[in-house]
CSV table of C-alpha atoms in Angstrom, one decimal:
chain,number,residue,atom,x,y,z
A,29,GLN,CA,12.7,174.8,128.8
A,30,VAL,CA,12.1,173.6,132.3
A,31,GLN,CA,14.6,174.6,135.0
A,32,LEU,CA,14.6,172.6,138.3
A,33,ALA,CA,16.0,173.5,141.7
A,34,GLU,CA,16.4,171.1,144.6
A,35,SER,CA,16.5,172.1,148.2
A,36,GLY,CA,16.2,170.5,151.7
A,37,GLY,CA,19.3,168.4,151.8
A,38,GLY,CA,21.5,168.3,154.8
A,39,SER,CA,22.9,166.0,157.5
A,40,VAL,CA,20.8,163.7,159.6
A,41,GLN,CA,21.4,160.8,161.9
A,42,THR,CA,20.3,157.2,161.2
A,43,GLY,CA,16.6,156.9,161.7
A,44,GLY,CA,16.0,160.6,161.0
A,45,SER,CA,14.0,162.4,158.4
A,46,LEU,CA,14.5,165.0,155.7
A,47,ARG,CA,12.1,166.5,153.1
A,48,LEU,CA,13.5,167.5,149.7
A,49,SER,CA,11.8,169.9,147.4
A,50,CYS,CA,12.1,170.3,143.7
A,51,LEU,CA,10.8,173.6,142.3
A,52,ALA,CA,10.2,173.9,138.6
A,53,SER,CA,10.5,177.2,136.7
A,54,VAL,CA,7.4,176.9,134.6
A,55,SER,CA,3.9,175.5,135.1
A,56,ALA,CA,4.4,173.1,132.2
A,57,TYR,CA,6.1,170.8,134.7
A,58,SER,CA,2.6,169.6,135.6
A,59,TYR,CA,2.5,167.8,132.2
A,60,LEU,CA,5.8,166.0,132.8
A,61,ASN,CA,6.8,163.0,134.8
A,62,ILE,CA,9.0,163.9,137.7
A,63,GLY,CA,11.6,161.7,139.3
A,64,TRP,CA,14.1,161.7,142.1
A,65,PHE,CA,17.5,160.2,141.6
A,66,ARG,CA,20.6,159.9,143.7
A,67,GLN,CA,24.3,159.2,143.1
A,68,ALA,CA,26.8,158.2,145.7
A,69,PRO,CA,30.6,158.6,145.0
A,70,GLY,CA,31.8,155.8,142.7
A,71,LYS,CA,28.3,154.6,142.0
A,72,GLU,CA,25.9,155.0,139.1
A,73,ARG,CA,23.0,157.3,139.3
A,74,GLU,CA,20.0,155.5,140.8
A,75,GLY,CA,16.3,156.2,140.2
A,76,ILE,CA,14.5,156.1,143.6
A,77,ALA,CA,11.0,157.6,143.1
A,78,ALA,CA,8.9,158.9,140.3
A,79,ILE,CA,5.4,160.5,140.0
A,80,TYR,CA,3.5,160.4,136.7
A,81,ILE,CA,1.1,162.6,134.9
A,82,ALA,CA,-1.7,160.1,134.7
A,83,GLY,CA,-3.4,160.1,138.1
A,84,GLY,CA,-0.4,160.8,140.1
A,85,PHE,CA,0.8,157.2,139.9
A,86,THR,CA,4.0,156.7,141.9
A,87,GLU,CA,6.8,154.3,141.7
A,88,TYR,CA,9.7,153.5,144.1
A,89,ALA,CA,12.9,151.6,144.0
A,90,ASP,CA,13.1,148.7,146.4
A,91,SER,CA,15.8,150.4,148.4
A,92,VAL,CA,13.5,153.2,149.5
A,93,LYS,CA,10.0,151.6,149.3
A,94,GLY,CA,8.1,152.1,152.6
A,95,ARG,CA,10.5,154.8,153.8
A,96,PHE,CA,10.3,157.5,151.1
A,97,THR,CA,7.3,159.2,149.7
A,98,ILE,CA,7.0,161.3,146.6
A,99,SER,CA,4.3,163.9,146.1
A,100,ARG,CA,3.6,166.9,144.0
A,101,ASP,CA,1.9,170.3,144.4
A,102,ASN,CA,1.0,171.5,140.9
A,103,ALA,CA,-0.2,174.9,142.2
A,104,LYS,CA,3.3,175.5,143.5
A,105,ASN,CA,5.2,173.8,140.7
A,106,THR,CA,6.9,171.6,143.3
A,107,VAL,CA,7.6,168.0,143.9
A,108,PHE,CA,8.5,166.7,147.3
A,109,LEU,CA,10.5,163.7,148.5
A,110,GLN,CA,9.8,162.8,152.2
A,111,MET,CA,12.5,160.6,153.5
A,112,ASN,CA,12.0,158.7,156.8
A,113,SER,CA,13.9,156.0,158.7
A,114,MET,CA,17.0,157.1,156.9
A,115,LYS,CA,20.1,154.9,156.7
A,116,PRO,CA,23.8,155.6,156.1
A,117,GLU,CA,23.4,154.0,152.6
A,118,ASP,CA,21.0,156.8,151.7
A,119,THR,CA,24.0,159.2,151.7
A,120,ALA,CA,24.3,160.6,148.2
A,121,MET,CA,23.7,163.7,146.0
A,122,TYR,CA,20.0,163.8,145.3
A,123,TYR,CA,18.6,165.1,142.0
A,124,CYS,CA,15.2,165.8,140.6
A,125,ALA,CA,14.5,165.4,136.9
A,126,ALA,CA,11.6,165.9,134.6
A,127,GLY,CA,10.3,164.5,131.3
A,128,GLY,CA,11.4,160.9,131.5
A,129,ARG,CA,10.1,157.4,132.0
A,130,ARG,CA,9.8,155.5,135.2
A,131,LEU,CA,13.1,155.3,137.2
A,132,GLU,CA,15.4,155.3,134.2
A,133,PRO,CA,17.7,158.3,134.4
A,134,ARG,CA,18.8,158.2,130.8
A,135,THR,CA,15.3,158.9,129.7
A,136,TYR,CA,15.0,162.2,131.6
A,137,THR,CA,15.5,165.5,129.8
A,138,TYR,CA,15.7,168.2,132.5
A,139,TRP,CA,17.8,168.0,135.6
A,140,GLY,CA,18.4,170.1,138.7
A,141,GLN,CA,21.9,170.8,140.2
A,142,GLY,CA,21.4,168.4,143.1
A,143,THR,CA,21.3,168.6,146.9
A,144,GLN,CA,23.6,166.7,149.2
A,145,VAL,CA,22.2,164.3,151.8
A,146,THR,CA,24.4,162.8,154.5
A,147,VAL,CA,23.2,160.2,157.0
A,148,SER,CA,25.5,159.4,159.9
A,149,SER,CA,25.5,156.3,162.0
């Protein structure tokens, strides 16, 4: 079983940056697709970025495209989400997940506990 732990959340002003990390418990994570998701109060969980086994192909939601970048370091069992030009609407709990398909949260098997991100205006 894969265990995931997010870190790097916090508070930032509009236009600022944060870098989230997702550490996996086992090296098997390198064989799984990894995604970042977020959920704001009263809203559904949204897939925002994913990185795939095959060639490191990446996919982004329109809401973050051009501002967020997903990357992975297989040697460190870690996936990163670099978030730039942040907006108040980016405020949410952020989760990483493994073993799913594209940006569809229901297809992912393993989930972290989440890290809170707050963007103030």
